[in-house]
Short mmCIF file of N, CA, C and O in Angstrom, two decimals:
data_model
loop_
_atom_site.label_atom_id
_atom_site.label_comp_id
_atom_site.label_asym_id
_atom_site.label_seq_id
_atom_site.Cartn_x
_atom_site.Cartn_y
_atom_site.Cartn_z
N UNK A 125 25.04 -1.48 44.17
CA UNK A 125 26.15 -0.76 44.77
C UNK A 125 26.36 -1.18 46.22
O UNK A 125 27.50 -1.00 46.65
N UNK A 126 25.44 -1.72 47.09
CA UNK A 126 25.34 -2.08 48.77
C UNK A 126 25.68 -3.00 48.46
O UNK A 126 26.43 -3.26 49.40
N UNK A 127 25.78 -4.37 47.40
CA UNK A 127 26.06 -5.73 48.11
C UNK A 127 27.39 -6.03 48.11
O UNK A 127 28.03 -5.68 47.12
N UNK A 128 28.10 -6.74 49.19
CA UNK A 128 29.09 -7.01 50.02
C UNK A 128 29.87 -7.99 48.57
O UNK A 128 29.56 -8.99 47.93
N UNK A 129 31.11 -6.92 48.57
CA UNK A 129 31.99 -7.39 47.78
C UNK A 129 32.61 -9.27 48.17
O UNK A 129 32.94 -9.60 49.31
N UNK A 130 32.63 -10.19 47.02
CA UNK A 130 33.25 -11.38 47.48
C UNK A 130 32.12 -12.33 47.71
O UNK A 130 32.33 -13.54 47.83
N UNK A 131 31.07 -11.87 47.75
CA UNK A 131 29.69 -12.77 48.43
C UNK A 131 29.26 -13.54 47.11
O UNK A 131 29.85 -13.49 46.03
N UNK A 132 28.33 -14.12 47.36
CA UNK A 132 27.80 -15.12 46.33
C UNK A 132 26.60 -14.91 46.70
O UNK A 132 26.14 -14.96 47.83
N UNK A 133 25.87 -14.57 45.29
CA UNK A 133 24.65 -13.77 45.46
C UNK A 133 23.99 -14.41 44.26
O UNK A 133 24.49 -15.00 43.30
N UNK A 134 22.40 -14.05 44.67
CA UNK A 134 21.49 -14.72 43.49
C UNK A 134 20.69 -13.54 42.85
O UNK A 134 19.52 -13.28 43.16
N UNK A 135 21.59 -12.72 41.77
CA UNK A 135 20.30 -11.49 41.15
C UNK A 135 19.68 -12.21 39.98
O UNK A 135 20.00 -13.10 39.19
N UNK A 136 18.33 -11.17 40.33
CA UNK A 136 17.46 -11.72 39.22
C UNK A 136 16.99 -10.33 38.29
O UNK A 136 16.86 -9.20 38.77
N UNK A 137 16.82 -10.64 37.07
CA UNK A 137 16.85 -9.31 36.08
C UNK A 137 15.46 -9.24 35.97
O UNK A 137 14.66 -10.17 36.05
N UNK A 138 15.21 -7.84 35.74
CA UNK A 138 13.99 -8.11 34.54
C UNK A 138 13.50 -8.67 33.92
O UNK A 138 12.30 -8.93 33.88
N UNK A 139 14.72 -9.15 32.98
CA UNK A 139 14.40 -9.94 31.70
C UNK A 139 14.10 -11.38 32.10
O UNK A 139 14.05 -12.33 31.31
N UNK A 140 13.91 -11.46 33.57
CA UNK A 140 14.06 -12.99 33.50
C UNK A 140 14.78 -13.71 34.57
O UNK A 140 14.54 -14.30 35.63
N UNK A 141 16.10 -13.30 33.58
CA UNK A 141 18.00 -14.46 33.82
C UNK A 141 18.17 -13.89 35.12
O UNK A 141 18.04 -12.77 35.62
N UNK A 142 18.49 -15.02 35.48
CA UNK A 142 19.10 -15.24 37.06
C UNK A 142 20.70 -16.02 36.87
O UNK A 142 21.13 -16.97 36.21
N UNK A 143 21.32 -14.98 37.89
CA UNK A 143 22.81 -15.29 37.46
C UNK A 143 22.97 -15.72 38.84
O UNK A 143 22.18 -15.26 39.67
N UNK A 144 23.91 -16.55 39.23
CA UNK A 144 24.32 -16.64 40.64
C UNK A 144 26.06 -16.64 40.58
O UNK A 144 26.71 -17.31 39.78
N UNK A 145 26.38 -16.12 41.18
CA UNK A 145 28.07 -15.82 41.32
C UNK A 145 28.58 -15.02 42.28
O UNK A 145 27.92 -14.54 43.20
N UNK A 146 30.10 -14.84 42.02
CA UNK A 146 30.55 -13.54 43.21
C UNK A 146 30.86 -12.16 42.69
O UNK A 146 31.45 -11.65 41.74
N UNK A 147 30.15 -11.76 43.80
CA UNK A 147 29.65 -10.17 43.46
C UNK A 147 31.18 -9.35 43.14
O UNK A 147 31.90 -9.51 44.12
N UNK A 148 31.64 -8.81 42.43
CA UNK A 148 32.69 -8.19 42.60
C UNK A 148 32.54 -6.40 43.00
O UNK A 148 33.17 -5.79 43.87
N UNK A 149 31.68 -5.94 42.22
CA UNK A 149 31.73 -4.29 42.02
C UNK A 149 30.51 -3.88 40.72
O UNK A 149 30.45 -4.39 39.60
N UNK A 150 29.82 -3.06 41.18
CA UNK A 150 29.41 -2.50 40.16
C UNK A 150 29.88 -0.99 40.79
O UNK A 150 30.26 -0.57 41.89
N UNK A 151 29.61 -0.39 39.33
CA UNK A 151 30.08 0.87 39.34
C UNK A 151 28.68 2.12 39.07
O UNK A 151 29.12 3.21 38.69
N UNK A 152 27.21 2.07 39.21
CA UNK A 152 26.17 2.13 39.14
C UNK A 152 25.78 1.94 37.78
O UNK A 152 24.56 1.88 37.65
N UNK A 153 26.39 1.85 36.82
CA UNK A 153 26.30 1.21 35.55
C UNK A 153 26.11 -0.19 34.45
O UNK A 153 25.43 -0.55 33.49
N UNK A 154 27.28 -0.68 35.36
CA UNK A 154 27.31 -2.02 35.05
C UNK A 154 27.70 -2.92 36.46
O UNK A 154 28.20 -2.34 37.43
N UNK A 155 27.44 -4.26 36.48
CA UNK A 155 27.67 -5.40 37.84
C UNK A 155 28.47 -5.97 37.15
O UNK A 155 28.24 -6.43 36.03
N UNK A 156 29.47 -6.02 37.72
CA UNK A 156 30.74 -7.11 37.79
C UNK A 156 30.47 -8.40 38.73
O UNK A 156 30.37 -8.29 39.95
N UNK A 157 30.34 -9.71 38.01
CA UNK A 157 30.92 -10.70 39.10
C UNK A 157 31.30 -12.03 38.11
O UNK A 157 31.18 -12.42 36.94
N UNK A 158 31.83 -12.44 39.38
CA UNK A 158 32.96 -13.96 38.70
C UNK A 158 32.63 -15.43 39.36
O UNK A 158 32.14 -15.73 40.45
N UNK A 159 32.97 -16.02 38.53
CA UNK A 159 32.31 -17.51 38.48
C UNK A 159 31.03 -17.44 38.98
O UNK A 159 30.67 -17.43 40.15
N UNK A 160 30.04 -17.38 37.44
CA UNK A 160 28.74 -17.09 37.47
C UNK A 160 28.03 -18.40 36.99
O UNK A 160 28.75 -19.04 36.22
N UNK A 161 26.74 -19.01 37.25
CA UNK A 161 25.87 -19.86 37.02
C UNK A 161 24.58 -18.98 36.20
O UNK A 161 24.18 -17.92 36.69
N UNK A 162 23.97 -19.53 34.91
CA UNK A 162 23.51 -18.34 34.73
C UNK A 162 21.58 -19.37 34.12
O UNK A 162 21.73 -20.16 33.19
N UNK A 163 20.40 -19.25 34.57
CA UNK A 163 19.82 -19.30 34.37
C UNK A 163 18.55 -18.43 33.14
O UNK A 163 18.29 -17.24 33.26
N UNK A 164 18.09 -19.08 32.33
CA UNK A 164 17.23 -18.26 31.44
C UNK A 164 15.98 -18.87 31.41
O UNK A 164 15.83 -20.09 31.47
N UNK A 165 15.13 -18.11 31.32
CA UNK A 165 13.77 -18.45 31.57
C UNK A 165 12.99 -19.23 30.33
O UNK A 165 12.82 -18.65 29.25
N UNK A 166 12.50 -20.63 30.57
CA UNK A 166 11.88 -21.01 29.54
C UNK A 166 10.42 -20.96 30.31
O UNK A 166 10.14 -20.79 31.49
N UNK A 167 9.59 -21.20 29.08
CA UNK A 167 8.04 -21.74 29.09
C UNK A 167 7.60 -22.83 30.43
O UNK A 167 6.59 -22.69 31.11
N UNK A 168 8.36 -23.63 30.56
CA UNK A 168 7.62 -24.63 31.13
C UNK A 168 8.61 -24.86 32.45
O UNK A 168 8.60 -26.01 32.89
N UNK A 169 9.55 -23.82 33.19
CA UNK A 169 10.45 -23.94 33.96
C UNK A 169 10.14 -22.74 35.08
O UNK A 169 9.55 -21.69 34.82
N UNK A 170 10.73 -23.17 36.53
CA UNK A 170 10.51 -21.82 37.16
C UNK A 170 12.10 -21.77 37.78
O UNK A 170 12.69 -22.81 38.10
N UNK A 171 12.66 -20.53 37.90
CA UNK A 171 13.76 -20.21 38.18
C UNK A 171 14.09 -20.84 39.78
O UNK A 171 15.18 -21.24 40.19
N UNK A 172 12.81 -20.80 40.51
CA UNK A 172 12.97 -21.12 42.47
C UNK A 172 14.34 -22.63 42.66
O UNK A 172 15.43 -22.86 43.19
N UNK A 173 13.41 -23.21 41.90
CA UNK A 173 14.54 -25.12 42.10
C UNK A 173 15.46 -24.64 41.63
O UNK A 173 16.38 -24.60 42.45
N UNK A 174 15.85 -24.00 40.15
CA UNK A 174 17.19 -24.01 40.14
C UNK A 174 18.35 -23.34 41.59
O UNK A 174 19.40 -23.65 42.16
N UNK A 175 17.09 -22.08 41.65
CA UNK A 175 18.40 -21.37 42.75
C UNK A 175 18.36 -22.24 43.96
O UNK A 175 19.12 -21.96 44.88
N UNK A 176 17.66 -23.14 44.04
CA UNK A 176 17.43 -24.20 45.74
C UNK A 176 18.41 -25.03 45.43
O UNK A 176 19.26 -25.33 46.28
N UNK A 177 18.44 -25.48 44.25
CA UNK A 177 19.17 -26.82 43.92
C UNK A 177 20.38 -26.18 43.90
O UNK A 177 21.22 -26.77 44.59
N UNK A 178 20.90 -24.83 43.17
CA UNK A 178 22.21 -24.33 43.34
C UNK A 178 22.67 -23.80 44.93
O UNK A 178 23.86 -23.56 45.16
N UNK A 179 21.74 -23.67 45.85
CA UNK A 179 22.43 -23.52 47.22
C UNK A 179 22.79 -24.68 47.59
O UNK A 179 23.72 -24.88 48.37
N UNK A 180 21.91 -25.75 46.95
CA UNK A 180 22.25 -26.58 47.77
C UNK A 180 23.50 -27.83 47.55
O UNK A 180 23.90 -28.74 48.26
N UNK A 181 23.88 -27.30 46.13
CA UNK A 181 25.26 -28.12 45.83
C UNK A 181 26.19 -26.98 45.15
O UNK A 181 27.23 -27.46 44.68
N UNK A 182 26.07 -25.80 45.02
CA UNK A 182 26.79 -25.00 44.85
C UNK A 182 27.00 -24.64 42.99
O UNK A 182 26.67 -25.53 42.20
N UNK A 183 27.53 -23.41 42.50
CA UNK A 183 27.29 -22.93 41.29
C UNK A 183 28.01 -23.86 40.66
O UNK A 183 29.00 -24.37 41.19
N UNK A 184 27.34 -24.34 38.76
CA UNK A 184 27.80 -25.17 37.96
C UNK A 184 28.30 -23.73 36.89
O UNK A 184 27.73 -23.19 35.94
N UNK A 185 29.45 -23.50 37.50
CA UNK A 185 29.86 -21.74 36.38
C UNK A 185 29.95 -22.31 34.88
O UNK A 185 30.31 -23.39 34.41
N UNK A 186 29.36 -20.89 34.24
CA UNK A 186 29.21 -20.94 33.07
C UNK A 186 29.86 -20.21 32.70
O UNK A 186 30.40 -20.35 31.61
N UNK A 187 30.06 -19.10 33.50
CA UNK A 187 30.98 -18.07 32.95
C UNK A 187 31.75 -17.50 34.07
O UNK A 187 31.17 -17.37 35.15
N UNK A 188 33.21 -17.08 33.92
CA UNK A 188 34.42 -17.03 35.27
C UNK A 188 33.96 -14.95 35.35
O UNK A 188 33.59 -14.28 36.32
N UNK A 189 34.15 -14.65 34.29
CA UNK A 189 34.02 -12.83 34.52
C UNK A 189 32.32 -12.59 33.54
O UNK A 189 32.04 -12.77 32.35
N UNK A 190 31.48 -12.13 34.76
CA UNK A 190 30.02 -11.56 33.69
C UNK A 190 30.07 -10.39 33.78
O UNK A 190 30.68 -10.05 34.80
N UNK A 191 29.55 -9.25 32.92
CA UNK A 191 29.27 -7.99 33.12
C UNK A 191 27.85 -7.74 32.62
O UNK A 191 27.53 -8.29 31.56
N UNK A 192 26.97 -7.00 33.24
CA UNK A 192 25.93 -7.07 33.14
C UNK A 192 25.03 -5.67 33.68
O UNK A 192 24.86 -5.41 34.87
N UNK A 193 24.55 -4.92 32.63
CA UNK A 193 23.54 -3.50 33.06
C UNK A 193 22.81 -3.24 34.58
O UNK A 193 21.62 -3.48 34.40
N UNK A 194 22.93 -3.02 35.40
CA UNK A 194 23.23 -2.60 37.03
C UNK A 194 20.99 -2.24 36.92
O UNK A 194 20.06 -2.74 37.54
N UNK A 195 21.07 -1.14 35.77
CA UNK A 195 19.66 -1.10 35.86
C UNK A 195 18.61 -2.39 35.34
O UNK A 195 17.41 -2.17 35.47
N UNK A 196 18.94 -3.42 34.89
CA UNK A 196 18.40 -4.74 34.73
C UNK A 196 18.24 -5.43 35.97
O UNK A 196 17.48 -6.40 35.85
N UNK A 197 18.85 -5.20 37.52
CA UNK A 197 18.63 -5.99 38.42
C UNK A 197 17.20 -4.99 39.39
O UNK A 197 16.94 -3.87 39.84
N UNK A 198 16.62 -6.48 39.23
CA UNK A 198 15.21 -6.34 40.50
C UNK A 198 15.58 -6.47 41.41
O UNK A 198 15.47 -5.59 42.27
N UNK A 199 16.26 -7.74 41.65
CA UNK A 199 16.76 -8.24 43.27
C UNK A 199 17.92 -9.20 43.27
O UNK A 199 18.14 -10.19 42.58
N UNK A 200 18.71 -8.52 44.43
CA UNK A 200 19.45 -9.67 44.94
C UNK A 200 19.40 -10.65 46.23
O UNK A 200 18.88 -10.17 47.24
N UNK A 201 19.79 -11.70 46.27
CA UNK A 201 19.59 -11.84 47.69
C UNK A 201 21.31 -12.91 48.19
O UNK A 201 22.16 -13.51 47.54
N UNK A 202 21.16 -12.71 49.23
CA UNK A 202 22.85 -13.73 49.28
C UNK A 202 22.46 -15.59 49.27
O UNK A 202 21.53 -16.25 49.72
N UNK A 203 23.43 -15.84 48.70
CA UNK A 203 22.85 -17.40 48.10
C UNK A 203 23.07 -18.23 49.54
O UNK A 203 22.66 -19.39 49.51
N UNK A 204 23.60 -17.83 50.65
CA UNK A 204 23.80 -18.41 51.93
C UNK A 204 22.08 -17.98 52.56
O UNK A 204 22.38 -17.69 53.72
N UNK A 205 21.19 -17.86 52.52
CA UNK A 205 20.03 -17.00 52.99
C UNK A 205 18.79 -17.98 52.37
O UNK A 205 17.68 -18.20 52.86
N UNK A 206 19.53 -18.65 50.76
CA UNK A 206 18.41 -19.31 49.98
C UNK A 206 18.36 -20.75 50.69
O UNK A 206 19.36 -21.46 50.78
N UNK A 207 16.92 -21.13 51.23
CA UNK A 207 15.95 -22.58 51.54
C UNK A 207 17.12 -23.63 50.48
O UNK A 207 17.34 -23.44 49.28
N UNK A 208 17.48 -24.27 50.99
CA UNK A 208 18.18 -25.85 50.76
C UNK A 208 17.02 -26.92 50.44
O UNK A 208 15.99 -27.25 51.02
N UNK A 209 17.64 -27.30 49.30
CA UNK A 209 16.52 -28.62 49.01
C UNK A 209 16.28 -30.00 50.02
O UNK A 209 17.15 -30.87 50.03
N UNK A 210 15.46 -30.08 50.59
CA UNK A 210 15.38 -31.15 51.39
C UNK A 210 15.02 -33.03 50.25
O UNK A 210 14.92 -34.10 50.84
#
């Protein structure tokens, strides 16, 4: 509900999936955001490079409108804030 409408943000769920996109609105129910990049957790992968590698050339969207359970997010953070791949 606090993060700054329009921003491009990196939440990460519970379950895992890490979406990166722009935040539109949640309503304390569900998170709205648009042109989303959406990561899923395998076995032999860690989520960190993807979100480094996505600050650092920007989201490959997978999906333009996501909606997604508000109580599934651990954390967000703003994707301007995330370490750049050197």
């Amino acid at each position: 509900m606090n993060a700054p409408h329009g921003m491009n943000l990196v939440v990460e769920t519970r379950g895992g999936i890490v979406y990166i996109g722009r935040f539109d609105e949640s309503n304390g129910f569900e998170v709205l955001m648009h042109d989303c990049g959406i990561w899923e957790p395998k076995e032999d992968e860690d989520a960190d490079h993807w979100i480094r590698e996505t600050a650092t050339y920007g989201v490959d969207v997978k999906q333009r409108d996501l909606k997604f359970p508000s109580a599934e997010v651990v954390r967000w953070r703003a994707l301007g804030d995330i370490e750049k791949l050197k």
